Protein backbone atom coordinates (compact mmCIF):
# COMPACT_ATOMS: atom_id res chain seq x y z
CA UNK A 1 -17.02 -51.55 -48.56
CA UNK A 2 -15.50 -53.24 -45.44
CA UNK A 3 -16.30 -51.03 -42.75
CA UNK A 4 -17.06 -51.10 -38.59
CA UNK A 5 -15.27 -54.24 -38.52
CA UNK A 6 -12.29 -56.05 -37.38
CA UNK A 7 -9.88 -58.84 -38.01
CA UNK A 8 -7.58 -61.15 -36.29
CA UNK A 9 -4.68 -60.65 -37.46
CA UNK A 10 -2.41 -63.48 -36.35
CA UNK A 11 -5.07 -65.95 -37.47
CA UNK A 12 -3.67 -65.44 -41.46
CA UNK A 13 -0.44 -66.37 -42.64
CA UNK A 14 -2.37 -65.00 -45.93
CA UNK A 15 -4.54 -62.02 -45.57
CA UNK A 16 -6.93 -61.22 -43.86
CA UNK A 17 -7.31 -58.49 -47.63
CA UNK A 18 -5.95 -59.66 -50.69
CA UNK A 19 -7.25 -57.43 -53.38
CA UNK A 20 -5.55 -58.51 -56.71
CA UNK A 21 -7.32 -56.81 -59.36
CA UNK A 22 -6.55 -56.87 -62.94
CA UNK A 23 -3.55 -55.09 -64.32
CA UNK A 24 -4.70 -54.14 -67.86
CA UNK A 25 -2.95 -57.69 -69.14
CA UNK A 26 -4.57 -60.39 -70.96
CA UNK A 27 -5.57 -63.54 -69.83
CA UNK A 28 -6.42 -66.90 -71.71
CA UNK A 29 -9.17 -69.54 -71.01
CA UNK A 30 -8.77 -72.55 -72.71
CA UNK A 31 -11.36 -74.65 -73.79
CA UNK A 32 -9.71 -76.86 -71.04
CA UNK A 33 -10.40 -74.26 -68.22
CA UNK A 34 -13.43 -73.91 -69.57
CA UNK A 35 -14.54 -78.01 -69.62
CA UNK A 36 -12.65 -79.23 -66.84
CA UNK A 37 -12.29 -76.34 -64.20
CA UNK A 38 -15.46 -74.38 -64.32
CA UNK A 39 -13.80 -71.10 -65.78
CA UNK A 40 -16.22 -68.67 -67.85
CA UNK A 41 -17.19 -70.13 -70.85
CA UNK A 42 -16.32 -68.45 -74.00
CA UNK A 43 -19.03 -65.33 -74.46
CA UNK A 44 -19.84 -66.91 -78.15
CA UNK A 45 -20.88 -69.96 -76.05
CA UNK A 46 -18.35 -72.31 -78.59
CA UNK A 47 -16.69 -73.54 -75.54
CA UNK A 48 -12.98 -72.85 -77.92
CA UNK A 49 -10.31 -70.86 -76.18
CA UNK A 50 -10.99 -67.12 -75.68
CA UNK A 51 -9.21 -63.73 -74.42
CA UNK A 52 -9.93 -61.13 -72.78
CA UNK A 53 -7.89 -57.62 -70.87
CA UNK A 54 -8.24 -58.22 -67.12
CA UNK A 55 -9.54 -54.76 -65.80
CA UNK A 56 -9.18 -53.29 -62.29
CA UNK A 57 -11.58 -53.20 -59.69
CA UNK A 58 -13.01 -49.91 -60.02
CA UNK A 59 -13.26 -49.04 -56.10
CA UNK A 60 -12.41 -50.28 -52.53
CA UNK A 61 -13.11 -48.71 -49.47
CA UNK A 62 -12.27 -50.22 -45.53
CA UNK A 63 -13.74 -47.39 -43.24
CA UNK A 64 -13.04 -48.07 -39.47
CA UNK A 65 -11.35 -51.14 -39.49
CA UNK A 66 -9.07 -52.77 -37.27
CA UNK A 67 -6.58 -54.94 -37.07
CA UNK A 68 -5.06 -56.72 -34.13
CA UNK A 69 -1.67 -56.90 -35.33
CA UNK A 70 0.40 -54.91 -38.47
CA UNK A 71 1.12 -58.11 -41.20
CA UNK A 72 1.46 -55.91 -44.42
CA UNK A 73 3.55 -58.63 -46.28
CA UNK A 74 0.80 -61.10 -46.06
CA UNK A 75 -2.00 -58.52 -47.42
CA UNK A 76 -0.78 -57.24 -50.27
CA UNK A 77 -3.93 -54.16 -51.91
CA UNK A 78 -3.27 -53.70 -56.08
CA UNK A 79 -5.35 -53.71 -59.21
CA UNK A 80 -7.87 -51.22 -58.04
CA UNK A 81 -8.74 -47.56 -59.71
CA UNK A 82 -10.25 -45.87 -56.51
CA UNK A 83 -8.99 -47.18 -53.01
CA UNK A 84 -9.69 -45.23 -49.80
CA UNK A 85 -8.75 -46.78 -46.60
CA UNK A 86 -9.86 -44.41 -43.29
CA UNK A 87 -9.84 -44.59 -39.66
CA UNK A 88 -8.14 -47.96 -39.60
CA UNK A 89 -6.26 -49.09 -36.33
CA UNK A 90 -3.83 -51.50 -35.35
CA UNK A 91 -3.67 -52.66 -32.44
CA UNK A 92 -5.88 -50.50 -31.07
CA UNK A 93 -3.94 -47.53 -32.39
CA UNK A 94 -5.52 -45.33 -34.83
CA UNK A 95 -3.35 -45.21 -38.43
CA UNK A 96 -1.94 -41.53 -38.42
CA UNK A 97 1.35 -42.14 -40.56
CA UNK A 98 1.90 -44.39 -43.96
CA UNK A 99 4.50 -46.75 -41.59
CA UNK A 100 1.35 -48.20 -40.05
CA UNK A 101 -0.60 -49.44 -42.72
CA UNK A 102 -1.69 -53.17 -41.83
CA UNK A 103 -1.75 -53.58 -45.34
CA UNK A 104 0.56 -53.09 -48.95
CA UNK A 105 -1.01 -50.87 -50.94
CA UNK A 106 0.77 -50.79 -54.58
CA UNK A 107 -0.11 -49.85 -58.54
CA UNK A 108 -3.01 -47.87 -57.23
CA UNK A 109 -5.26 -45.67 -59.50
CA UNK A 110 -5.96 -43.21 -56.26
CA UNK A 111 -5.15 -44.08 -53.06
CA UNK A 112 -6.15 -41.83 -50.41
CA UNK A 113 -6.07 -42.70 -46.47
CA UNK A 114 -7.63 -40.53 -44.19
CA UNK A 115 -8.36 -40.26 -40.01
CA UNK A 116 -10.31 -38.53 -37.85
CA UNK A 117 -7.99 -36.48 -35.45
CA UNK A 118 -8.94 -35.14 -31.89
CA UNK A 119 -10.63 -32.37 -32.78
CA UNK A 120 -13.09 -34.44 -35.01
CA UNK A 121 -11.67 -33.52 -38.22
CA UNK A 122 -10.40 -35.48 -41.97
CA UNK A 123 -7.13 -35.15 -41.98
CA UNK A 124 -4.41 -37.02 -44.67
CA UNK A 125 -2.41 -40.06 -42.99
CA UNK A 126 0.81 -38.60 -42.87
CA UNK A 127 4.00 -39.56 -45.19
CA UNK A 128 6.20 -40.68 -42.58
CA UNK A 129 6.14 -42.78 -39.33
CA UNK A 130 5.38 -42.71 -36.04
CA UNK A 131 8.34 -44.22 -33.17
CA UNK A 132 8.26 -47.72 -32.92
CA UNK A 133 10.61 -46.98 -29.25
CA UNK A 134 11.22 -44.78 -27.16
CA UNK A 135 12.99 -44.10 -24.24
CA UNK A 136 15.84 -41.49 -21.98
CA UNK A 137 18.19 -42.05 -19.78
CA UNK A 138 19.99 -40.77 -16.64
CA UNK A 139 23.82 -39.67 -15.27
CA UNK A 140 22.39 -39.06 -11.98
CA UNK A 141 23.14 -42.77 -9.59
CA UNK A 142 19.66 -43.71 -9.39
CA UNK A 143 18.73 -43.55 -12.62
CA UNK A 144 22.03 -45.03 -14.55
CA UNK A 145 20.58 -48.30 -14.68
CA UNK A 146 16.82 -47.66 -15.42
CA UNK A 147 15.51 -49.04 -18.53
CA UNK A 148 12.70 -45.67 -19.15
CA UNK A 149 11.04 -47.08 -22.24
CA UNK A 150 7.84 -47.43 -20.75
CA UNK A 151 7.45 -43.78 -18.92
CA UNK A 152 5.01 -41.17 -20.34
CA UNK A 153 7.66 -38.89 -20.66
CA UNK A 154 10.56 -37.82 -22.34
CA UNK A 155 13.24 -36.25 -20.58
CA UNK A 156 16.67 -34.11 -21.86
CA UNK A 157 19.04 -32.30 -19.28
CA UNK A 158 22.77 -31.46 -20.40
CA UNK A 159 25.24 -31.74 -17.63
CA UNK A 160 27.48 -29.14 -20.42
CA UNK A 161 30.32 -32.43 -20.62
CA UNK A 162 30.08 -32.46 -24.23
CA UNK A 163 27.77 -30.38 -26.55
CA UNK A 164 24.65 -32.17 -25.54
CA UNK A 165 26.00 -33.59 -22.39
CA UNK A 166 26.73 -37.36 -24.03
CA UNK A 167 30.40 -37.34 -22.47
CA UNK A 168 29.14 -36.98 -18.79
CA UNK A 169 29.77 -40.76 -17.46
CA UNK A 170 30.69 -39.95 -13.57
CA UNK A 171 29.97 -37.85 -10.60
CA UNK A 172 26.91 -36.41 -8.97
CA UNK A 173 24.80 -34.80 -12.21
CA UNK A 174 21.45 -35.16 -13.12
CA UNK A 175 21.86 -35.16 -16.84
CA UNK A 176 19.27 -36.68 -18.95
CA UNK A 177 19.39 -37.96 -22.51
CA UNK A 178 16.19 -39.17 -25.19
CA UNK A 179 16.00 -41.82 -27.53
CA UNK A 180 13.97 -42.45 -30.34
CA UNK A 181 13.70 -45.10 -33.10
CA UNK A 182 11.79 -44.65 -36.24
CA UNK A 183 10.63 -47.21 -38.98
CA UNK A 184 11.87 -46.70 -42.40
CA UNK A 185 10.21 -49.22 -44.19
CA UNK A 186 7.34 -47.42 -45.56
CA UNK A 187 9.63 -44.98 -47.50
CA UNK A 188 10.03 -45.83 -50.87
CA UNK A 189 12.72 -42.82 -52.01
CA UNK A 190 15.00 -40.91 -49.86
CA UNK A 191 12.77 -38.26 -48.77
CA UNK A 192 12.94 -34.46 -50.32
CA UNK A 193 12.14 -33.36 -46.51
CA UNK A 194 12.42 -34.90 -43.26
CA UNK A 195 10.90 -33.16 -40.12
CA UNK A 196 11.35 -34.84 -36.28
CA UNK A 197 7.92 -33.60 -34.04
CA UNK A 198 7.87 -34.00 -30.44
CA UNK A 199 5.20 -32.68 -28.42
CA UNK A 200 6.50 -30.63 -25.45
CA UNK A 201 4.65 -31.07 -21.59
CA UNK A 202 6.90 -28.82 -19.75
CA UNK A 203 9.72 -27.80 -17.13
CA UNK A 204 11.09 -29.41 -14.02
CA UNK A 205 11.83 -25.94 -11.98
CA UNK A 206 9.36 -23.29 -10.69
CA UNK A 207 12.02 -20.89 -10.18
CA UNK A 208 13.59 -21.07 -14.01
CA UNK A 209 11.86 -18.10 -16.01
CA UNK A 210 9.33 -18.73 -18.01
CA UNK A 211 10.82 -16.61 -20.57
CA UNK A 212 14.22 -18.53 -20.76
CA UNK A 213 14.50 -20.02 -24.25
CA UNK A 214 16.18 -23.35 -25.55
CA UNK A 215 17.02 -25.47 -28.47
CA UNK A 216 16.53 -29.41 -29.13
CA UNK A 217 19.83 -30.67 -30.62
CA UNK A 218 19.60 -34.16 -32.27
CA UNK A 219 22.13 -36.76 -33.51
CA UNK A 220 21.67 -40.14 -35.25
CA UNK A 221 23.76 -42.77 -33.33
CA UNK A 222 24.01 -46.37 -33.41
CA UNK A 223 22.45 -49.36 -31.19
CA UNK A 224 25.15 -51.43 -31.65
CA UNK A 225 28.23 -49.09 -30.94
CA UNK A 226 27.15 -48.64 -26.79
CA UNK A 227 29.33 -46.67 -23.70
CA UNK A 228 29.39 -50.09 -21.95
CA UNK A 229 31.75 -51.30 -25.22
CA UNK A 230 29.04 -53.79 -25.94
CA UNK A 231 27.70 -54.00 -29.66
CA UNK A 232 24.27 -54.18 -28.15
CA UNK A 233 21.54 -51.59 -26.28
CA UNK A 234 18.13 -50.73 -27.93
CA UNK A 235 15.81 -49.12 -26.81
CA UNK A 236 13.51 -51.61 -24.97
CA UNK A 237 16.93 -51.58 -22.38
CA UNK A 238 19.14 -48.94 -22.97
CA UNK A 239 20.80 -47.42 -19.78
CA UNK A 240 22.63 -44.94 -18.26
CA UNK A 241 25.20 -47.25 -18.28
CA UNK A 242 24.74 -49.23 -21.88
CA UNK A 243 23.28 -46.25 -24.24
CA UNK A 244 24.84 -45.49 -27.78
CA UNK A 245 28.03 -44.19 -27.80
CA UNK A 246 29.08 -40.76 -29.49
CA UNK A 247 30.38 -37.54 -30.26
CA UNK A 248 27.64 -34.45 -30.84
CA UNK A 249 29.43 -31.62 -32.46
CA UNK A 250 28.25 -28.21 -33.95
CA UNK A 251 28.51 -29.80 -36.97
CA UNK A 252 27.00 -33.17 -36.97
CA UNK A 253 23.93 -31.60 -34.88
CA UNK A 254 20.68 -30.50 -35.93
CA UNK A 255 18.56 -27.78 -34.25
CA UNK A 256 15.41 -26.71 -33.23
CA UNK A 257 14.68 -23.30 -33.56
CA UNK A 258 14.76 -21.70 -29.73
CA UNK A 259 11.55 -21.73 -27.99
CA UNK A 260 10.57 -20.55 -24.40
CA UNK A 261 10.36 -23.07 -21.63
CA UNK A 262 6.34 -21.38 -20.86
CA UNK A 263 4.79 -21.57 -17.75
CA UNK A 264 3.67 -25.67 -17.31
CA UNK A 265 6.13 -27.25 -14.57
CA UNK A 266 6.33 -30.37 -13.88
CA UNK A 267 7.96 -31.36 -10.56
CA UNK A 268 10.60 -34.16 -10.58
CA UNK A 269 9.34 -37.41 -8.96
CA UNK A 270 5.77 -38.46 -8.63
CA UNK A 271 6.49 -41.27 -11.17
CA UNK A 272 4.99 -41.56 -14.16
CA UNK A 273 3.31 -38.04 -13.95
CA UNK A 274 -0.04 -38.70 -15.90
CA UNK A 275 -2.39 -36.43 -14.55
CA UNK A 276 0.17 -33.69 -15.48
CA UNK A 277 -0.41 -30.63 -17.53
CA UNK A 278 0.57 -30.38 -20.77
CA UNK A 279 2.19 -27.59 -22.70
CA UNK A 280 1.36 -29.25 -26.09
CA UNK A 281 3.47 -26.86 -28.43
CA UNK A 282 5.01 -28.84 -31.56
CA UNK A 283 8.56 -28.78 -31.10
CA UNK A 284 10.13 -29.62 -34.76
CA UNK A 285 13.81 -30.31 -36.12
CA UNK A 286 14.58 -30.38 -39.79
CA UNK A 287 16.85 -33.79 -39.60
CA UNK A 288 16.50 -34.32 -43.52
CA UNK A 289 19.94 -35.51 -44.09
CA UNK A 290 19.81 -37.97 -40.86
CA UNK A 291 17.06 -39.62 -42.90
CA UNK A 292 18.37 -39.37 -46.29
CA UNK A 293 21.80 -40.83 -45.55
CA UNK A 294 19.44 -44.04 -43.36
CA UNK A 295 17.83 -44.72 -46.55
CA UNK A 296 20.64 -44.42 -48.91
CA UNK A 297 22.34 -46.81 -46.62
CA UNK A 298 19.59 -49.21 -46.83
CA UNK A 299 19.00 -49.33 -42.82
CA UNK A 300 15.39 -50.21 -41.87
CA UNK A 301 15.48 -47.90 -38.82
CA UNK A 302 17.11 -44.94 -37.83
CA UNK A 303 17.42 -44.04 -33.98
CA UNK A 304 18.03 -40.51 -32.38
CA UNK A 305 19.71 -39.10 -29.56
CA UNK A 306 17.83 -36.19 -28.47
CA UNK A 307 19.00 -33.63 -25.65
CA UNK A 308 18.77 -29.93 -24.90
CA UNK A 309 21.34 -26.90 -25.74
CA UNK A 310 21.08 -26.07 -22.22
CA UNK A 311 20.71 -23.58 -19.49
CA UNK A 312 21.11 -23.94 -15.67
CA UNK A 313 18.48 -25.85 -14.61
CA UNK A 314 17.23 -26.02 -17.61
CA UNK A 315 15.32 -30.46 -17.66
CA UNK A 316 12.24 -30.32 -20.49
CA UNK A 317 9.77 -33.09 -20.84
CA UNK A 318 8.21 -34.09 -23.83
CA UNK A 319 5.37 -37.10 -24.71
CA UNK A 320 6.43 -40.30 -25.27
CA UNK A 321 4.37 -42.48 -27.73
CA UNK A 322 2.86 -44.30 -24.14
CA UNK A 323 2.54 -40.96 -23.28
CA UNK A 324 0.38 -40.13 -26.44
CA UNK A 325 -1.85 -43.37 -26.51
CA UNK A 326 -3.08 -46.38 -24.74
CA UNK A 327 -5.45 -47.21 -21.23
CA UNK A 328 -1.97 -45.35 -19.07
CA UNK A 329 -1.64 -42.70 -21.30
CA UNK A 330 -1.10 -38.97 -19.91
CA UNK A 331 -4.66 -37.68 -18.95
CA UNK A 332 -3.58 -35.10 -21.26
CA UNK A 333 -2.21 -36.22 -23.93
CA UNK A 334 -3.61 -37.45 -27.19
CA UNK A 335 -2.55 -40.22 -30.16
CA UNK A 336 -1.06 -36.69 -32.15
CA UNK A 337 1.19 -35.96 -29.31
CA UNK A 338 3.48 -39.92 -30.26
CA UNK A 339 6.85 -38.61 -31.81
CA UNK A 340 6.61 -38.60 -35.48
CA UNK A 341 8.89 -38.36 -38.49
CA UNK A 342 6.94 -36.61 -41.63
CA UNK A 343 8.31 -36.58 -44.74
CA UNK A 344 7.85 -34.99 -48.41
CA UNK A 345 9.13 -36.96 -51.27
């Protein structure tokens, strides 16, 4: 067991944890190995060559162990019967999704991976991925050249030009779209089910009835085919003028169930909205086919455009990865509110 410890992963090209237990194969120890290299002597005392079966390590556990960086390829974890990983952290962030693992477990008899949630309950680490990049872009003149990947919330507002408002390019409209990226390298097969999770913060206008309903619309996009005519518009530099170029249709989008806008009002302006109330509802969208297609194509990441179906003055906010965790997060945000992708094998 390694408990209540930390590793500066940047200092290791190999490791810091390399568990390579036995795999049931036969190991031969020659007479020369024993005489010259200090390997275990023949149990019968003869010094002659002998063989033995390499048996797995029975139990290995990491509990409340911190890693400064994620370098799973340098830390294989295999050849053990029972492995427990509990409350691991990478760069200070609690590991809640398998994509965050700082180690590379394989060939483990029984692997148990857990974390303690904000309510003090033990939860299984989720199959799937935490977002590794998210932003929103705006059509309004003051938003068009801004990259918002460090904002604490994601915003959607449909201009009505295109199914998601994605075709709006000029004018005085105030449309907004969000983009979320997920790593797919933790998948070992195409999932039978994949679900996008976004935590709802609230909406903009107090004049909009709390009983109004809306839906999220989601479509996979490419960050190498961009509205500015270029071939690069990644999340961390994306703007309203240079973002993924796509056309949304009824057949191409996935939709959430309808949800009410509720009574949590988040006024426009006010910077990062750090002290805002958070509605907290988990809005989900079935994106199984998007993940299956990306996996089949061998893609390492999936980028999603997220908008809302629309309604007069429906401007909606959701918790971003920066709003869920870190020193400058939303006051009422928690780590489990970050955009996430859960999968079922």
